[in-house]
PDB file of C-alpha atoms and ligand atoms in Angstrom:
ATOM      1  CA  UNK A   1       7.429 -16.705  12.232  1.00 77.00           C
ATOM      2  CA  UNK A   2       5.967 -15.953   8.797  1.00 94.00           C
ATOM      3  CA  UNK A   3       7.938 -13.820   6.352  1.00 96.00           C
ATOM      4  CA  UNK A   4       6.123 -10.807   4.977  1.00 98.00           C
ATOM      5  CA  UNK A   5       5.475 -10.710   1.234  1.00 98.00           C
ATOM      6  CA  UNK A   6       4.675  -7.655  -0.897  1.00 98.00           C
ATOM      7  CA  UNK A   7       3.471  -8.286  -4.459  1.00 98.00           C
ATOM      8  CA  UNK A   8       2.888  -5.622  -7.101  1.00 98.00           C
ATOM      9  CA  UNK A   9       0.037  -6.242  -9.529  1.00 98.00           C
ATOM     10  CA  UNK A  10       0.739  -4.032 -12.536  1.00 98.00           C
ATOM     11  CA  UNK A  11      -2.623  -4.906 -14.147  1.00 98.00           C
ATOM     12  CA  UNK A  12      -2.979  -3.606 -17.738  1.00 98.00           C
ATOM     13  CA  UNK A  13      -0.127  -1.117 -17.436  1.00 98.00           C
ATOM     14  CA  UNK A  14       3.439  -0.842 -18.645  1.00 98.00           C
ATOM     15  CA  UNK A  15       5.649  -0.640 -21.701  1.00 98.00           C
ATOM     16  CA  UNK A  16       9.162  -1.954 -22.276  1.00 98.00           C
ATOM     17  CA  UNK A  17      10.609   1.477 -21.503  1.00 98.00           C
ATOM     18  CA  UNK A  18       8.411   2.230 -18.478  1.00 98.00           C
ATOM     19  CA  UNK A  19       9.028  -1.233 -17.027  1.00 98.00           C
ATOM     20  CA  UNK A  20      12.775  -0.880 -17.459  1.00 98.00           C
ATOM     21  CA  UNK A  21      12.772   2.408 -15.550  1.00 98.00           C
ATOM     22  CA  UNK A  22      10.584   1.013 -12.765  1.00 98.00           C
ATOM     23  CA  UNK A  23      12.626  -2.180 -12.438  1.00 98.00           C
ATOM     24  CA  UNK A  24      15.912  -0.274 -12.387  1.00 98.00           C
ATOM     25  CA  UNK A  25      14.634   1.848  -9.496  1.00 98.00           C
ATOM     26  CA  UNK A  26      13.438  -1.216  -7.592  1.00 98.00           C
ATOM     27  CA  UNK A  27      16.743  -2.973  -8.164  1.00 98.00           C
ATOM     28  CA  UNK A  28      18.644   0.048  -6.845  1.00 97.00           C
ATOM     29  CA  UNK A  29      16.552  -0.024  -3.656  1.00 96.00           C
ATOM     30  CA  UNK A  30      16.254  -3.795  -3.149  1.00 95.00           C
ATOM     31  CA  UNK A  31      18.709  -3.721  -0.241  1.00 94.00           C
ATOM     32  CA  UNK A  32      16.471  -1.361   1.730  1.00 95.00           C
ATOM     33  CA  UNK A  33      13.839  -3.968   2.674  1.00 96.00           C
ATOM     34  CA  UNK A  34      14.031  -7.487   4.060  1.00 96.00           C
ATOM     35  CA  UNK A  35      10.572  -8.834   3.207  1.00 97.00           C
ATOM     36  CA  UNK A  36       9.937 -11.013   0.154  1.00 97.00           C
ATOM     37  CA  UNK A  37       8.846  -8.911  -2.820  1.00 98.00           C
ATOM     38  CA  UNK A  38       7.577  -9.634  -6.310  1.00 98.00           C
ATOM     39  CA  UNK A  39       6.015  -7.926  -9.310  1.00 98.00           C
ATOM     40  CA  UNK A  40       3.329  -9.447 -11.530  1.00 98.00           C
ATOM     41  CA  UNK A  41       3.292  -8.080 -15.074  1.00 98.00           C
ATOM     42  CA  UNK A  42       1.233  -8.592 -18.236  1.00 98.00           C
ATOM     43  CA  UNK A  43       2.327 -11.746 -20.113  1.00 98.00           C
ATOM     44  CA  UNK A  44       4.361 -10.056 -22.898  1.00 98.00           C
ATOM     45  CA  UNK A  45       6.685  -8.558 -20.293  1.00 98.00           C
ATOM     46  CA  UNK A  46       7.552 -11.792 -18.484  1.00 98.00           C
ATOM     47  CA  UNK A  47      10.649 -12.227 -20.667  1.00 98.00           C
ATOM     48  CA  UNK A  48      11.768  -8.736 -19.684  1.00 98.00           C
ATOM     49  CA  UNK A  49      11.280  -9.532 -15.986  1.00 98.00           C
ATOM     50  CA  UNK A  50      13.151 -12.804 -16.397  1.00 98.00           C
ATOM     51  CA  UNK A  51      16.061 -11.029 -18.019  1.00 98.00           C
ATOM     52  CA  UNK A  52      16.245  -8.048 -15.642  1.00 98.00           C
ATOM     53  CA  UNK A  53      15.395  -9.611 -12.286  1.00 98.00           C
ATOM     54  CA  UNK A  54      17.284 -12.889 -12.455  1.00 96.00           C
ATOM     55  CA  UNK A  55      19.847 -12.949  -9.649  1.00 95.00           C
ATOM     56  CA  UNK A  56      18.077 -10.155  -7.727  1.00 97.00           C
ATOM     57  CA  UNK A  57      16.057 -10.487  -4.525  1.00 96.00           C
ATOM     58  CA  UNK A  58      12.877  -9.546  -6.433  1.00 98.00           C
ATOM     59  CA  UNK A  59      10.643 -12.352  -7.657  1.00 98.00           C
ATOM     60  CA  UNK A  60       8.153 -12.039 -10.487  1.00 98.00           C
ATOM     61  CA  UNK A  61       4.960 -13.544 -11.728  1.00 98.00           C
ATOM     62  CA  UNK A  62       1.937 -13.386 -14.011  1.00 98.00           C
ATOM     63  CA  UNK A  63      -1.530 -12.039 -13.288  1.00 98.00           C
ATOM     64  CA  UNK A  64      -3.464 -15.097 -14.413  1.00 98.00           C
ATOM     65  CA  UNK A  65      -3.059 -18.480 -16.098  1.00 98.00           C
ATOM     66  CA  UNK A  66      -5.361 -20.830 -17.945  1.00 98.00           C
ATOM     67  CA  UNK A  67      -7.309 -23.541 -16.163  1.00 98.00           C
ATOM     68  CA  UNK A  68      -6.367 -25.767 -19.132  1.00 98.00           C
ATOM     69  CA  UNK A  69      -3.076 -27.473 -19.853  1.00 97.00           C
ATOM     70  CA  UNK A  70      -3.014 -26.878 -23.626  1.00 98.00           C
ATOM     71  CA  UNK A  71      -5.252 -27.075 -26.670  1.00 98.00           C
ATOM     72  CA  UNK A  72      -7.824 -25.031 -28.553  1.00 98.00           C
ATOM     73  CA  UNK A  73      -8.186 -22.120 -26.133  1.00 98.00           C
ATOM     74  CA  UNK A  74      -7.376 -19.060 -28.219  1.00 98.00           C
ATOM     75  CA  UNK A  75      -5.902 -16.236 -26.200  1.00 97.00           C
ATOM     76  CA  UNK A  76      -5.175 -18.337 -23.127  1.00 98.00           C
ATOM     77  CA  UNK A  77      -1.725 -18.676 -21.555  1.00 98.00           C
ATOM     78  CA  UNK A  78      -0.862 -21.827 -19.634  1.00 98.00           C
ATOM     79  CA  UNK A  79       0.875 -22.192 -16.292  1.00 98.00           C
ATOM     80  CA  UNK A  80       3.601 -24.175 -18.077  1.00 98.00           C
ATOM     81  CA  UNK A  81       4.291 -21.209 -20.375  1.00 98.00           C
ATOM     82  CA  UNK A  82       4.389 -18.788 -17.460  1.00 98.00           C
ATOM     83  CA  UNK A  83       6.807 -21.081 -15.618  1.00 98.00           C
ATOM     84  CA  UNK A  84       9.174 -21.047 -18.607  1.00 98.00           C
ATOM     85  CA  UNK A  85       9.822 -17.363 -17.929  1.00 98.00           C
ATOM     86  CA  UNK A  86      11.140 -17.915 -14.430  1.00 98.00           C
ATOM     87  CA  UNK A  87       7.970 -16.833 -12.656  1.00 98.00           C
ATOM     88  CA  UNK A  88       7.603 -17.790  -9.034  1.00 98.00           C
ATOM     89  CA  UNK A  89       4.028 -16.559  -8.616  1.00 98.00           C
ATOM     90  CA  UNK A  90       0.782 -16.337 -10.527  1.00 98.00           C
ATOM     91  CA  UNK A  91      -2.239 -14.388  -9.320  1.00 98.00           C
ATOM     92  CA  UNK A  92      -5.519 -16.301  -9.746  1.00 98.00           C
ATOM     93  CA  UNK A  93      -9.077 -15.259  -9.003  1.00 98.00           C
ATOM     94  CA  UNK A  94      -8.469 -11.513  -8.922  1.00 98.00           C
ATOM     95  CA  UNK A  95     -11.863  -9.852  -8.465  1.00 97.00           C
ATOM     96  CA  UNK A  96     -11.481  -8.096 -11.820  1.00 97.00           C
ATOM     97  CA  UNK A  97     -11.276 -11.497 -13.504  1.00 97.00           C
ATOM     98  CA  UNK A  98     -14.085 -12.960 -11.416  1.00 97.00           C
ATOM     99  CA  UNK A  99     -16.338  -9.990 -12.274  1.00 94.00           C
ATOM    100  CA  UNK A 100     -15.332  -9.198 -15.864  1.00 96.00           C
ATOM    101  CA  UNK A 101     -14.477 -12.682 -17.120  1.00 96.00           C
ATOM    102  CA  UNK A 102     -17.035 -14.710 -15.224  1.00 94.00           C
ATOM    103  CA  UNK A 103     -14.512 -16.807 -13.320  1.00 97.00           C
ATOM    104  CA  UNK A 104     -16.252 -19.104 -10.856  1.00 98.00           C
ATOM    105  CA  UNK A 105     -14.783 -20.380  -7.595  1.00 98.00           C
ATOM    106  CA  UNK A 106     -14.134 -23.707  -9.330  1.00 98.00           C
ATOM    107  CA  UNK A 107     -12.311 -22.135 -12.292  1.00 98.00           C
ATOM    108  CA  UNK A 108     -10.122 -20.222  -9.840  1.00 98.00           C
ATOM    109  CA  UNK A 109      -9.391 -23.444  -7.950  1.00 98.00           C
ATOM    110  CA  UNK A 110      -8.544 -25.245 -11.222  1.00 98.00           C
ATOM    111  CA  UNK A 111      -6.133 -22.439 -12.152  1.00 98.00           C
ATOM    112  CA  UNK A 112      -4.450 -22.723  -8.753  1.00 98.00           C
ATOM    113  CA  UNK A 113      -4.058 -26.466  -9.329  1.00 98.00           C
ATOM    114  CA  UNK A 114      -2.448 -25.924 -12.761  1.00 98.00           C
ATOM    115  CA  UNK A 115      -0.101 -23.366 -11.256  1.00 98.00           C
ATOM    116  CA  UNK A 116       1.078 -25.733  -8.528  1.00 98.00           C
ATOM    117  CA  UNK A 117       1.532 -28.532 -11.053  1.00 98.00           C
ATOM    118  CA  UNK A 118       4.080 -26.330 -12.824  1.00 98.00           C
ATOM    119  CA  UNK A 119       5.980 -25.255  -9.738  1.00 98.00           C
ATOM    120  CA  UNK A 120       4.339 -21.827  -9.461  1.00 98.00           C
ATOM    121  CA  UNK A 121       2.909 -20.429  -6.244  1.00 98.00           C
ATOM    122  CA  UNK A 122      -0.668 -19.316  -6.882  1.00 98.00           C
ATOM    123  CA  UNK A 123      -1.739 -16.137  -5.118  1.00 98.00           C
ATOM    124  CA  UNK A 124      -5.429 -16.892  -4.698  1.00 98.00           C
ATOM    125  CA  UNK A 125      -7.579 -13.763  -4.339  1.00 98.00           C
ATOM    126  CA  UNK A 126     -10.807 -13.747  -2.364  1.00 98.00           C
ATOM    127  CA  UNK A 127     -13.021 -10.902  -1.225  1.00 98.00           C
ATOM    128  CA  UNK A 128     -16.538  -9.592  -0.924  1.00 98.00           C
ATOM    129  CA  UNK A 129     -18.314  -6.837  -2.848  1.00 96.00           C
ATOM    130  CA  UNK A 130     -19.686  -3.761  -1.114  1.00 95.00           C
ATOM    131  CA  UNK A 131     -23.224  -5.170  -1.342  1.00 96.00           C
ATOM    132  CA  UNK A 132     -22.080  -8.391   0.302  1.00 97.00           C
ATOM    133  CA  UNK A 133     -20.309  -6.519   3.101  1.00 96.00           C
ATOM    134  CA  UNK A 134     -23.383  -4.380   3.698  1.00 95.00           C
ATOM    135  CA  UNK A 135     -25.534  -7.504   3.756  1.00 97.00           C
ATOM    136  CA  UNK A 136     -23.292  -8.910   6.500  1.00 97.00           C
ATOM    137  CA  UNK A 137     -22.155 -11.934   4.488  1.00 98.00           C
ATOM    138  CA  UNK A 138     -18.432 -11.174   4.150  1.00 98.00           C
ATOM    139  CA  UNK A 139     -17.296 -14.236   6.132  1.00 98.00           C
ATOM    140  CA  UNK A 140     -19.652 -16.508   4.246  1.00 98.00           C
ATOM    141  CA  UNK A 141     -18.357 -15.255   0.877  1.00 98.00           C
ATOM    142  CA  UNK A 142     -14.653 -15.610   1.603  1.00 98.00           C
ATOM    143  CA  UNK A 143     -15.201 -19.014   3.220  1.00 98.00           C
ATOM    144  CA  UNK A 144     -17.065 -20.189   0.120  1.00 98.00           C
ATOM    145  CA  UNK A 145     -14.308 -18.880  -2.178  1.00 98.00           C
ATOM    146  CA  UNK A 146     -11.461 -20.470  -0.215  1.00 98.00           C
ATOM    147  CA  UNK A 147     -13.376 -23.740   0.303  1.00 98.00           C
ATOM    148  CA  UNK A 148     -13.399 -24.416  -3.439  1.00 98.00           C
ATOM    149  CA  UNK A 149      -9.609 -24.110  -3.477  1.00 98.00           C
ATOM    150  CA  UNK A 150      -9.189 -26.246  -0.340  1.00 98.00           C
ATOM    151  CA  UNK A 151     -11.410 -28.939  -1.827  1.00 98.00           C
ATOM    152  CA  UNK A 152      -9.555 -28.958  -5.169  1.00 98.00           C
ATOM    153  CA  UNK A 153      -5.989 -28.773  -3.843  1.00 97.00           C
ATOM    154  CA  UNK A 154      -6.504 -31.070  -0.843  1.00 95.00           C
ATOM    155  CA  UNK A 155      -3.150 -31.708   0.905  1.00 93.00           C
ATOM    156  CA  UNK A 156      -1.382 -29.159  -1.370  1.00 97.00           C
ATOM    157  CA  UNK A 157      -3.388 -26.253   0.060  1.00 98.00           C
ATOM    158  CA  UNK A 158      -0.492 -25.151   2.280  1.00 98.00           C
ATOM    159  CA  UNK A 159       1.541 -24.306  -0.847  1.00 98.00           C
ATOM    160  CA  UNK A 160      -0.616 -21.353  -1.892  1.00 98.00           C
ATOM    161  CA  UNK A 161      -0.586 -17.707  -0.879  1.00 98.00           C
ATOM    162  CA  UNK A 162      -4.016 -16.213  -0.113  1.00 98.00           C
ATOM    163  CA  UNK A 163      -4.858 -12.563  -0.804  1.00 98.00           C
ATOM    164  CA  UNK A 164      -7.886 -11.016   0.888  1.00 98.00           C
ATOM    165  CA  UNK A 165      -9.010  -8.180  -1.346  1.00 98.00           C
ATOM    166  CA  UNK A 166     -12.348  -6.581  -0.512  1.00 97.00           C
ATOM    167  CA  UNK A 167     -13.718  -5.586  -3.928  1.00 96.00           C
ATOM    168  CA  UNK A 168     -14.924  -2.231  -2.571  1.00 96.00           C
ATOM    169  CA  UNK A 169     -11.361  -1.324  -1.591  1.00 93.00           C
ATOM    170  CA  UNK A 170      -9.646  -2.115  -4.902  1.00 93.00           C
ATOM    171  CA  UNK A 171      -8.591   0.981  -6.799  1.00 87.00           C
ATOM    172  CA  UNK A 172     -11.082   3.091  -4.853  1.00 90.00           C
ATOM    173  CA  UNK A 173      -8.792   4.746  -2.339  1.00 85.00           C
ATOM    174  CA  UNK A 174     -10.995   3.216   0.370  1.00 88.00           C
ATOM    175  CA  UNK A 175      -9.047   0.761   2.523  1.00 88.00           C
ATOM    176  CA  UNK A 176     -10.396  -1.762   4.984  1.00 90.00           C
ATOM    177  CA  UNK A 177      -9.426  -0.617   8.459  1.00 95.00           C
ATOM    178  CA  UNK A 178      -6.698  -2.731  10.051  1.00 96.00           C
ATOM    179  CA  UNK A 179      -9.341  -4.249  12.369  1.00 97.00           C
ATOM    180  CA  UNK A 180     -11.748  -5.027   9.517  1.00 97.00           C
ATOM    181  CA  UNK A 181      -8.981  -6.641   7.487  1.00 98.00           C
ATOM    182  CA  UNK A 182      -7.597  -8.601  10.447  1.00 98.00           C
ATOM    183  CA  UNK A 183     -11.059  -9.982  11.247  1.00 98.00           C
ATOM    184  CA  UNK A 184     -11.380 -11.488   7.762  1.00 98.00           C
ATOM    185  CA  UNK A 185      -7.787 -12.743   7.747  1.00 98.00           C
ATOM    186  CA  UNK A 186      -8.562 -14.500  11.026  1.00 98.00           C
ATOM    187  CA  UNK A 187     -11.601 -16.181   9.467  1.00 98.00           C
ATOM    188  CA  UNK A 188      -9.493 -17.298   6.497  1.00 98.00           C
ATOM    189  CA  UNK A 189      -6.725 -18.674   8.692  1.00 98.00           C
ATOM    190  CA  UNK A 190      -9.252 -20.592  10.788  1.00 98.00           C
ATOM    191  CA  UNK A 191     -10.636 -22.118   7.596  1.00 98.00           C
ATOM    192  CA  UNK A 192      -7.110 -23.076   6.502  1.00 98.00           C
ATOM    193  CA  UNK A 193      -6.426 -24.540   9.963  1.00 97.00           C
ATOM    194  CA  UNK A 194      -9.298 -26.927   9.477  1.00 97.00           C
ATOM    195  CA  UNK A 195      -7.693 -28.100   6.222  1.00 97.00           C
ATOM    196  CA  UNK A 196      -3.981 -28.255   7.009  1.00 97.00           C
ATOM    197  CA  UNK A 197      -1.753 -28.377  10.039  1.00 96.00           C
ATOM    198  CA  UNK A 198       0.527 -25.894   8.244  1.00 97.00           C
ATOM    199  CA  UNK A 199      -1.954 -23.011   8.243  1.00 97.00           C
ATOM    200  CA  UNK A 200       0.171 -21.009  10.662  1.00 97.00           C
ATOM    201  CA  UNK A 201       2.994 -20.958   8.111  1.00 97.00           C
ATOM    202  CA  UNK A 202       0.800 -19.743   5.239  1.00 98.00           C
ATOM    203  CA  UNK A 203       0.975 -16.162   4.000  1.00 98.00           C
ATOM    204  CA  UNK A 204      -2.309 -14.247   3.802  1.00 98.00           C
ATOM    205  CA  UNK A 205      -1.896 -10.885   2.056  1.00 98.00           C
ATOM    206  CA  UNK A 206      -4.206  -7.889   2.228  1.00 98.00           C
ATOM    207  CA  UNK A 207      -4.992  -5.937  -0.957  1.00 97.00           C
ATOM    208  CA  UNK A 208      -7.115  -2.877  -1.597  1.00 96.00           C
ATOM    209  CA  UNK A 209      -5.738   0.654  -1.784  1.00 92.00           C
ATOM    210  CA  UNK A 210      -2.618  -0.140   0.236  1.00 96.00           C
ATOM    211  CA  UNK A 211      -0.387   2.927   0.218  1.00 96.00           C
ATOM    212  CA  UNK A 212       2.885   3.937   1.814  1.00 95.00           C
ATOM    213  CA  UNK A 213       1.006   5.684   4.639  1.00 95.00           C
ATOM    214  CA  UNK A 214      -1.366   2.854   5.619  1.00 96.00           C
ATOM    215  CA  UNK A 215       0.845  -0.186   4.942  1.00 97.00           C
ATOM    216  CA  UNK A 216       2.620  -0.366   8.302  1.00 97.00           C
ATOM    217  CA  UNK A 217      -0.567  -0.484  10.411  1.00 97.00           C
ATOM    218  CA  UNK A 218      -2.154  -3.070   8.140  1.00 98.00           C
ATOM    219  CA  UNK A 219       0.980  -5.238   8.151  1.00 98.00           C
ATOM    220  CA  UNK A 220       1.180  -5.011  11.951  1.00 97.00           C
ATOM    221  CA  UNK A 221      -2.007  -7.089  12.312  1.00 98.00           C
ATOM    222  CA  UNK A 222      -1.517 -10.631  13.593  1.00 97.00           C
ATOM    223  CA  UNK A 223      -2.791 -12.429  10.491  1.00 98.00           C
ATOM    224  CA  UNK A 224      -1.748  -9.962   7.775  1.00 98.00           C
ATOM    225  CA  UNK A 225       1.446 -11.187   6.161  1.00 98.00           C
ATOM    226  CA  UNK A 226       1.987  -8.475   3.574  1.00 98.00           C
ATOM    227  CA  UNK A 227       0.119  -6.945   0.672  1.00 98.00           C
ATOM    228  CA  UNK A 228      -1.036  -7.281  -2.905  1.00 98.00           C
ATOM    229  CA  UNK A 229      -0.536  -3.818  -4.327  1.00 98.00           C
ATOM    230  CA  UNK A 230      -2.194  -2.372  -7.437  1.00 97.00           C
ATOM    231  CA  UNK A 231      -1.918   1.348  -8.155  1.00 96.00           C
ATOM    232  CA  UNK A 232       0.920   1.994  -5.726  1.00 97.00           C
ATOM    233  CA  UNK A 233       3.051  -0.687  -7.406  1.00 98.00           C
ATOM    234  CA  UNK A 234       3.436   1.462 -10.514  1.00 98.00           C
ATOM    235  CA  UNK A 235       5.543   4.114  -8.804  1.00 97.00           C
ATOM    236  CA  UNK A 236       8.922   2.925  -7.560  1.00 98.00           C
ATOM    237  CA  UNK A 237       8.993   5.269  -4.550  1.00 97.00           C
ATOM    238  CA  UNK A 238       5.560   4.075  -3.359  1.00 98.00           C
ATOM    239  CA  UNK A 239       6.289   0.380  -3.877  1.00 98.00           C
ATOM    240  CA  UNK A 240       9.660   0.694  -2.146  1.00 98.00           C
ATOM    241  CA  UNK A 241       8.033   2.480   0.818  1.00 98.00           C
ATOM    242  CA  UNK A 242       5.436  -0.309   1.120  1.00 98.00           C
ATOM    243  CA  UNK A 243       8.156  -2.991   0.997  1.00 98.00           C
ATOM    244  CA  UNK A 244      10.051  -1.120   3.725  1.00 98.00           C
ATOM    245  CA  UNK A 245       6.870  -0.929   5.826  1.00 97.00           C
ATOM    246  CA  UNK A 246       6.709  -4.731   5.612  1.00 97.00           C
ATOM    247  CA  UNK A 247      10.222  -4.990   7.058  1.00 92.00           C
TER     248      UNK A 247
HETATM  249  C1  PEP B 301      -5.287  -5.022  -6.823  1.00 61.75           C
HETATM  250  O1  PEP B 301      -5.641  -4.797  -7.957  1.00 61.75           O
HETATM  251  O2  PEP B 301      -4.970  -6.189  -6.515  1.00 61.75           O
HETATM  252  C2  PEP B 301      -5.246  -3.929  -5.866  1.00 61.75           C
HETATM  253  C3  PEP B 301      -5.131  -4.210  -4.608  1.00 61.75           C
HETATM  254  O3  PEP B 301      -5.354  -2.642  -6.384  1.00 61.75           O
HETATM  255  P1  PEP B 301      -5.180  -1.267  -5.576  1.00 61.75           P
HETATM  256  O4  PEP B 301      -3.971  -1.414  -4.693  1.00 61.75           O
HETATM  257  O5  PEP B 301      -4.979  -0.243  -6.655  1.00 61.75           O
HETATM  258  O6  PEP B 301      -6.432  -1.057  -4.810  1.00 61.75           O
END
């Protein structure tokens, strides 16, 4: 039986004061859900998360890490640095980074490898654009994206979390139907099965306009093990409701 996991991706949002208020609300409510939950904040706030969430049931993480270990890479933040702030997770390959920062499948796979090397669990995002869905190549796209990670991580592949995030559903208010999402999750799990005998234990999250009112039906699908939540993770009441929907 896989545990459900709900992860908030705060993106480029927050301030010390706003984070403190949000975290205090989440901490007050943490006893009202049983799933695993985490929040992923911008780098400067990782110290704040480390300080406030230590000893709680909430985990925390970063939204990216460098594919490099160290060196002349101005502006980059390494997995080792992220790990120093108590992070359990790091998101890699979010579609916003793939699209706006030119991250290839191989760069995403290299980031996942760095994360694992420093004891972090990479949450590897995959997903098709609207044009790709309309062209009928969704399965091909997500298989290509996950294959690069499988190839690079080899026997360590079972240590990652996968997030299926159709690009057309992110921040748009348009959600994949539970059936549409389940179909892609099934394809991803089959691909993982071919790579590891532990595929049944791996968590595959759905992300893309998950809200309090659609979370329960999405999470009820056989291969959907929780969610990666953007906009709705910024309001405590919404995030709490989604965590409760996960169990
Ligand atoms: C995301 O950015 O990972 C995401 C799923 O965003 P939203 O929930 O706002 O669609």
